PDB file of C-alpha atoms in Angstrom:
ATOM      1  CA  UNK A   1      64.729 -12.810 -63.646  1.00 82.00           C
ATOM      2  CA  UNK A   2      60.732 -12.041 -63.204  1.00 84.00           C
ATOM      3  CA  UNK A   3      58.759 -14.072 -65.941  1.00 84.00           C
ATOM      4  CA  UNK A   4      55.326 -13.221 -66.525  1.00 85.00           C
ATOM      5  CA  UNK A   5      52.917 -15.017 -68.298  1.00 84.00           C
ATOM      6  CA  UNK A   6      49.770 -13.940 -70.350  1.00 84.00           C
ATOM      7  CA  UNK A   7      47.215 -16.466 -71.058  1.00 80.00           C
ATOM      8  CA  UNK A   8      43.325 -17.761 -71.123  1.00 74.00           C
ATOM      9  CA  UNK A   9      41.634 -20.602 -70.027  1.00 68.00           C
ATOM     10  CA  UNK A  10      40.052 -21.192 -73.465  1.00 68.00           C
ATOM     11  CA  UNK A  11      43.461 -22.058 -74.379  1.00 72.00           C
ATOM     12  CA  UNK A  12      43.718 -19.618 -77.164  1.00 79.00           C
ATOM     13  CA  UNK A  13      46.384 -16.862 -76.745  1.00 84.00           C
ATOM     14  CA  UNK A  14      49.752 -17.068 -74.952  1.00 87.00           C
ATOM     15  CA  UNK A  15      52.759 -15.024 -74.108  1.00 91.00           C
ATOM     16  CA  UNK A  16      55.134 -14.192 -71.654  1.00 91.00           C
ATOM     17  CA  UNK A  17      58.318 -11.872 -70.730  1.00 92.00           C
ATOM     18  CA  UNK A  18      61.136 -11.630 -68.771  1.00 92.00           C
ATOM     19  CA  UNK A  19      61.633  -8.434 -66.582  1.00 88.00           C
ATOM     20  CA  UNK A  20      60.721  -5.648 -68.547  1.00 85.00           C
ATOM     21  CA  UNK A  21      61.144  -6.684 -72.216  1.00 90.00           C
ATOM     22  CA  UNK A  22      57.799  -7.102 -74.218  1.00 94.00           C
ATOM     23  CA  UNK A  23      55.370  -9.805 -74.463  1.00 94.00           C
ATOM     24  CA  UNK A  24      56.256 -12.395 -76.748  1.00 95.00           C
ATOM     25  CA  UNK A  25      53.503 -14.523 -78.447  1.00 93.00           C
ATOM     26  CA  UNK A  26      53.371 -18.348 -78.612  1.00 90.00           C
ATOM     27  CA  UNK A  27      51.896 -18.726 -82.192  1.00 87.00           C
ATOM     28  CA  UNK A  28      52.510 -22.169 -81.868  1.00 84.00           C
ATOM     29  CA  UNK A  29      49.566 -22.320 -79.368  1.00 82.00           C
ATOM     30  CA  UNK A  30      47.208 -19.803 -80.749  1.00 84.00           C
ATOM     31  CA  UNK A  31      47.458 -17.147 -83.491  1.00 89.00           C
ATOM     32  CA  UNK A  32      47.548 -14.131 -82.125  1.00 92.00           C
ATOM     33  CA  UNK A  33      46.271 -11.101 -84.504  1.00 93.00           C
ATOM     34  CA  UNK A  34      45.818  -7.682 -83.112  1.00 93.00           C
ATOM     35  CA  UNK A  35      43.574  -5.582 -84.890  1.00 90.00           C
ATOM     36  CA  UNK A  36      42.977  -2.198 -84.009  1.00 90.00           C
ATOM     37  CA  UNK A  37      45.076  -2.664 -80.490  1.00 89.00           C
ATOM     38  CA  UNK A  38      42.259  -5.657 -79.985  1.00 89.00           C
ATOM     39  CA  UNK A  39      44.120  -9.359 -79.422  1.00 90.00           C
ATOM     40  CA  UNK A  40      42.396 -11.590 -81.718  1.00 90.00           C
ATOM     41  CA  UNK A  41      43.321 -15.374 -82.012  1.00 87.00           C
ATOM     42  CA  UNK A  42      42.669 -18.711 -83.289  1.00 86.00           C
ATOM     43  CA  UNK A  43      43.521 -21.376 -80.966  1.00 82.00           C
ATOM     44  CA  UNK A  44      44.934 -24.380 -81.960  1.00 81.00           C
ATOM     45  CA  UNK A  45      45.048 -26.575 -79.076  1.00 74.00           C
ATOM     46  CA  UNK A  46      41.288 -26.214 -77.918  1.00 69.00           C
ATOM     47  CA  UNK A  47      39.550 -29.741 -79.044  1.00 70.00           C
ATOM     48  CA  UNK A  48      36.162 -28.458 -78.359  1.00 69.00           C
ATOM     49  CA  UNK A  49      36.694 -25.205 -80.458  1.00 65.00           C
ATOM     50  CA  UNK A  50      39.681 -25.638 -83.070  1.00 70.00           C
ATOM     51  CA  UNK A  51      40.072 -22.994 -85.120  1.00 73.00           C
ATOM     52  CA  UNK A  52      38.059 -20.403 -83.798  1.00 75.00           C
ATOM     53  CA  UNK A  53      38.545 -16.857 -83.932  1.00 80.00           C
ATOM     54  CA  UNK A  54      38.430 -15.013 -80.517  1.00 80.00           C
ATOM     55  CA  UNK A  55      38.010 -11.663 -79.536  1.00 81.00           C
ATOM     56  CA  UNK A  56      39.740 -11.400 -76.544  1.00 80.00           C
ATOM     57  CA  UNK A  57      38.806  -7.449 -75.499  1.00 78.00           C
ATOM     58  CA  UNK A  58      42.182  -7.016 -74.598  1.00 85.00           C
ATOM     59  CA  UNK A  59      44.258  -4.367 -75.619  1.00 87.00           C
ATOM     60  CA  UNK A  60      47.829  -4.752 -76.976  1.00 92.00           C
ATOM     61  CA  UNK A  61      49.482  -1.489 -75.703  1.00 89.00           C
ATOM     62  CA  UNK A  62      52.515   0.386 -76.937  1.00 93.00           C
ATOM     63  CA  UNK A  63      55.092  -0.980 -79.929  1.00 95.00           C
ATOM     64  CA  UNK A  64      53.605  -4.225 -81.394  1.00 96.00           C
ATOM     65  CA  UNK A  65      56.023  -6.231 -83.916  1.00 96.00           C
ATOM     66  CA  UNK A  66      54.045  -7.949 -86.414  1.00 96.00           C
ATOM     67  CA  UNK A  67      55.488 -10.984 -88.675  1.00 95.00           C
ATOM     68  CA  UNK A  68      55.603  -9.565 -92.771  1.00 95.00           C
ATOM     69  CA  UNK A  69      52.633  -8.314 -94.532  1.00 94.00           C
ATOM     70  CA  UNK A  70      50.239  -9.802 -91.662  1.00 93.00           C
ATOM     71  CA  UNK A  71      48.536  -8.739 -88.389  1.00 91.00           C
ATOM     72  CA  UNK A  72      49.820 -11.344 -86.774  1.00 93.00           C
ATOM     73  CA  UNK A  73      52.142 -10.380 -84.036  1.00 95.00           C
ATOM     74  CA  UNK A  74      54.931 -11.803 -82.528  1.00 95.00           C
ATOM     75  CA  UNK A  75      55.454  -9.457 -79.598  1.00 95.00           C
ATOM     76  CA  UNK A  76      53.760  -6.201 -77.936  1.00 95.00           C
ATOM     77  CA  UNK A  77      55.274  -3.789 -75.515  1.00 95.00           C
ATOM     78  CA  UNK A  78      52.814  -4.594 -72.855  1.00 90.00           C
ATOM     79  CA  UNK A  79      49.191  -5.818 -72.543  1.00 89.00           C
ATOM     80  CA  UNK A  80      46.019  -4.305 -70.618  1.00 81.00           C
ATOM     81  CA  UNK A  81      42.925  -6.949 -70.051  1.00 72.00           C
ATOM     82  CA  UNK A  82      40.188  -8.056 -68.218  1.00 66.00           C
ATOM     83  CA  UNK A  83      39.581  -4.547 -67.388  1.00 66.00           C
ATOM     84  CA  UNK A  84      35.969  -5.469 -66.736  1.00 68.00           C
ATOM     85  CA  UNK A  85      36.815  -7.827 -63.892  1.00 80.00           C
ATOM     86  CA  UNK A  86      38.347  -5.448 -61.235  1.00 85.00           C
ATOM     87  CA  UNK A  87      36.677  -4.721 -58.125  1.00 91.00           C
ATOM     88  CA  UNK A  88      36.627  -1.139 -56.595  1.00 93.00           C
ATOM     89  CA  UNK A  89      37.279  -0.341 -53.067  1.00 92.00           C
ATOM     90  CA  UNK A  90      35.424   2.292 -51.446  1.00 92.00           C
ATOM     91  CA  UNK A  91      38.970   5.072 -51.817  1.00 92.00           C
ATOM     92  CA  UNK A  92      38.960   3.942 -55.456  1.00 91.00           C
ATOM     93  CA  UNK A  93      41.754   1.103 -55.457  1.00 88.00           C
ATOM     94  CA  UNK A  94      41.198  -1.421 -57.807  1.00 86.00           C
ATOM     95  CA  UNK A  95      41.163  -5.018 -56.646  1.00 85.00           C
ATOM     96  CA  UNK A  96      41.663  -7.725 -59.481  1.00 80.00           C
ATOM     97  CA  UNK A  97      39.351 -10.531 -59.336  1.00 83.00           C
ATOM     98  CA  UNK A  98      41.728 -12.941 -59.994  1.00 73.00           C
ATOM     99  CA  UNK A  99      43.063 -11.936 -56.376  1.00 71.00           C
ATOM    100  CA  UNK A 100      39.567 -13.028 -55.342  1.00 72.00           C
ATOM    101  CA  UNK A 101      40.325 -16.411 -56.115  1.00 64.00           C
ATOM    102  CA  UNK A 102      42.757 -17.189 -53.775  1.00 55.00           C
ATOM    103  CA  UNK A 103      42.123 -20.804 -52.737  1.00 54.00           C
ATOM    104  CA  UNK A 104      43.703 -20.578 -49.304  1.00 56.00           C
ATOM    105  CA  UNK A 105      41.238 -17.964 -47.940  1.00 61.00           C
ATOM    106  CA  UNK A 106      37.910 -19.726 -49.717  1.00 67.00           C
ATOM    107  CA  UNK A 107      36.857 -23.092 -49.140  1.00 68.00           C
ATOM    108  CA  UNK A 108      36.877 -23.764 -52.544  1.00 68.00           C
ATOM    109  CA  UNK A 109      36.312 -27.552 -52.275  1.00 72.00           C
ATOM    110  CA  UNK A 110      32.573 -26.481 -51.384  1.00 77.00           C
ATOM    111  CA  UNK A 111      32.162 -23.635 -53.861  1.00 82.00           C
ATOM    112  CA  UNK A 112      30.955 -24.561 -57.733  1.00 83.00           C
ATOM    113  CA  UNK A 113      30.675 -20.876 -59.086  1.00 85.00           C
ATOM    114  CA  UNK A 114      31.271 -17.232 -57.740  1.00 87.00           C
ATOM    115  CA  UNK A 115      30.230 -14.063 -59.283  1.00 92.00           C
ATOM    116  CA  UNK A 116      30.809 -10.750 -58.116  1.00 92.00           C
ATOM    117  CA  UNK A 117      28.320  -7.631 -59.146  1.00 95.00           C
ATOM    118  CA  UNK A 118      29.389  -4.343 -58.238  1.00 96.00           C
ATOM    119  CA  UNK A 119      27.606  -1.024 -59.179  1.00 96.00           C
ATOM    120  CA  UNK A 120      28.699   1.094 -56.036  1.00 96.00           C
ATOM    121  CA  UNK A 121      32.389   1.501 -55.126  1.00 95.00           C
ATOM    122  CA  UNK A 122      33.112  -0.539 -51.834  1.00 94.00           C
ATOM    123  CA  UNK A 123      30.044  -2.689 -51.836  1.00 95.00           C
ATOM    124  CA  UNK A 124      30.013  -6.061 -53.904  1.00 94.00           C
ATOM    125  CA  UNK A 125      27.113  -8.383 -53.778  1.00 95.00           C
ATOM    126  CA  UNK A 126      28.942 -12.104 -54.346  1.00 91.00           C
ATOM    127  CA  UNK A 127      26.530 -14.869 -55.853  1.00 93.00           C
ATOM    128  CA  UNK A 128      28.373 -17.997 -54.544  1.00 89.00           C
ATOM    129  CA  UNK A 129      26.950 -21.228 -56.130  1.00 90.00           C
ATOM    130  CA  UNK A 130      27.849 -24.158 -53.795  1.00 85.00           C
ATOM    131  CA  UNK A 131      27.445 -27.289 -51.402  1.00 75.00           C
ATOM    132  CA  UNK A 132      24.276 -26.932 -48.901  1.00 78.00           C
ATOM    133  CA  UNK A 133      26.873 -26.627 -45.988  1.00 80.00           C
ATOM    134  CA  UNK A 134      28.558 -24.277 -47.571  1.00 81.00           C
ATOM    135  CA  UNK A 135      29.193 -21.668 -44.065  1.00 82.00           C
ATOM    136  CA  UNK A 136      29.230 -17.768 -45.817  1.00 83.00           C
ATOM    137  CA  UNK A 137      30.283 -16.360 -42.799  1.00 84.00           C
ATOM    138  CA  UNK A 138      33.962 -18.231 -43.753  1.00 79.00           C
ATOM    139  CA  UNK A 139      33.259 -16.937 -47.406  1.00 80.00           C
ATOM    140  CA  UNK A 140      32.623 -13.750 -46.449  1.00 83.00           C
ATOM    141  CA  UNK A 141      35.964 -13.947 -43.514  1.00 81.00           C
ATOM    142  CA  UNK A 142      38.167 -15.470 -46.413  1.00 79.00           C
ATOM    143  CA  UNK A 143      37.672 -12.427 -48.888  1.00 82.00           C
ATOM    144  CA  UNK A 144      37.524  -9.623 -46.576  1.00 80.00           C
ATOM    145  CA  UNK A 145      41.327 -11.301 -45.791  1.00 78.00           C
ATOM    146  CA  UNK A 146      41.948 -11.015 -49.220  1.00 78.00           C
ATOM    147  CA  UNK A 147      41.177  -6.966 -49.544  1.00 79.00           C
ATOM    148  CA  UNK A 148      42.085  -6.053 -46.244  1.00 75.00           C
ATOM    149  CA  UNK A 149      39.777  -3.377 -45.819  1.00 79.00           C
ATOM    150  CA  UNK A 150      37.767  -1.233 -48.330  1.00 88.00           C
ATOM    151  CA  UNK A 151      34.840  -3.608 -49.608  1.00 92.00           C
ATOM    152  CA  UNK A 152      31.976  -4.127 -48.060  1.00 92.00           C
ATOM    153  CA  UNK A 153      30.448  -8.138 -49.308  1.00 91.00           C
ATOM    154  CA  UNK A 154      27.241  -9.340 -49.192  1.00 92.00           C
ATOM    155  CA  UNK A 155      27.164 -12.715 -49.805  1.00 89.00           C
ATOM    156  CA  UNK A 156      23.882 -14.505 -51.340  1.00 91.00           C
ATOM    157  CA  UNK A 157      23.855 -18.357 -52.068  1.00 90.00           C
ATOM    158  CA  UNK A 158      22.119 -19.155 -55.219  1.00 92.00           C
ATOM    159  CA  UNK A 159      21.149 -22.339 -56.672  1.00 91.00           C
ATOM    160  CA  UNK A 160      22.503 -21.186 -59.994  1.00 92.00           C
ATOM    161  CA  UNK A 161      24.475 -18.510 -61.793  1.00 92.00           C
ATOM    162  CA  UNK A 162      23.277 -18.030 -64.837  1.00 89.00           C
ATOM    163  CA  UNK A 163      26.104 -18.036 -68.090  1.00 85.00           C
ATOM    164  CA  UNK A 164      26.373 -15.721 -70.801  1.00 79.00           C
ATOM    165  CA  UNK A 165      24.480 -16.316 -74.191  1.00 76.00           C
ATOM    166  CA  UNK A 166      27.567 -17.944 -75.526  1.00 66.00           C
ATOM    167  CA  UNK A 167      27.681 -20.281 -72.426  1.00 74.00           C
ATOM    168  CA  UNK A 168      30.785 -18.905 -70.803  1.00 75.00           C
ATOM    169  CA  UNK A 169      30.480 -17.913 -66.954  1.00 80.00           C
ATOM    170  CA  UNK A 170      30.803 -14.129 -66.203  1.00 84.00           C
ATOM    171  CA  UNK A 171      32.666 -14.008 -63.184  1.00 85.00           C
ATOM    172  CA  UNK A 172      32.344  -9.866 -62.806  1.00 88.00           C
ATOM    173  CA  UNK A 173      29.788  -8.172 -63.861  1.00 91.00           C
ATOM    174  CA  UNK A 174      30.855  -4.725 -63.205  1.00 91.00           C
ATOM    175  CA  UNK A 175      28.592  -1.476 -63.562  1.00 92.00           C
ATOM    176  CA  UNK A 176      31.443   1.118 -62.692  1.00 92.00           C
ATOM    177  CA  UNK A 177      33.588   2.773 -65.203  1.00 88.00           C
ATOM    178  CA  UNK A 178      37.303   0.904 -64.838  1.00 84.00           C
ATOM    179  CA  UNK A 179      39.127   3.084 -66.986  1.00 78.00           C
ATOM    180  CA  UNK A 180      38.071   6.105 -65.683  1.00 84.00           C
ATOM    181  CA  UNK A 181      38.823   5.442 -62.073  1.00 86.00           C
ATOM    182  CA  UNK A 182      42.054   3.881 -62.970  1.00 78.00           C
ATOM    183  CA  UNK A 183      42.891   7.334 -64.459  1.00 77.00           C
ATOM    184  CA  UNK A 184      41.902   9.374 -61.738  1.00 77.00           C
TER     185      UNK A 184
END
């Protein structure tokens, strides 16, 4: 049996399945609403942030079973996200940036913050915040492992990434249109 898991570091929303059933919500962990195909939830195990309501901007796709009279859902037939944070190869594959983060190819012991900005397919400026010995040409070695071929990476050290208004890092900051190339 495959299990895959569904899940975000804010600790809000949760699921998994097993081979190719649907995704079934831990509601025990977070709420999880879906509104309009949007996953919405209010996590209860974040001490920072209890109770808040997050908009994930991912979509629950194809038959969603909700409990009674509510929108909140115990499972969905399969979930799309992060749709922003995919890197595009020069022949149009997309490369998820959570591949990216592959500790065995990056010295990641020497790296406090990575951001990748893409606006032409196969060429990715990377904003590496890190130690002052930090060598790029490894960085740059390490993810062109990762990819194989297709992306082009400039690397540029930084002495800080800057966070989004509501303090959260943006790891992608992508100016090509996902969905489209994923339907071409």
């Amino acid at each position: 049996n495959i299990l895959i898991h569904y899940g975000h570091t804010e600790r809000n929303l949760t699921a998994y399945k097993i081979n190719e059933s649907s995704y079934n919500f831990l509601n025990s962990y977070g709420l999880s609403r879906i509104k309009s195909s949007e996953m919405i939830s209010t996590t209860f195990d974040n001490f920072v942030m209890p109770f808040i309501n997050y908009k994930s901007g991912d979509q629950a796709i194809g038959e969603i079973t909700y409990y009674a009279k509510t929108d909140i859902a115990k499972n969905a037939q399969n979930i799309e996200g992060r749709t922003q944070d995919y890197l595009v190869t020069d022949d149009k594959r997309l490369v998820s940036v959570t591949t990216m983060c592959g500790g065995q190819h990056l010295p990641l012991n020497k790296i406090n913050a990575v951001q990748y900005v893409q606006t032409i397919p196969g060429e990715v400026t990377v904003l590496v915040e890190a130690d002052q010995d930090l060598n790029i040409k490894d960085v740059e070695n390490g993810m062109h492992k990762l990819v194989r071929e297709g992306i082009n990476f400039k690397i540029q050290c930084v002495e800080k990434i800057e966070k989004s208004s509501r303090g959260k890092r943006i790891i992608c900051k992508q100016s090509l249109d996902i969905e489209n190339i994923r339907k071409s």
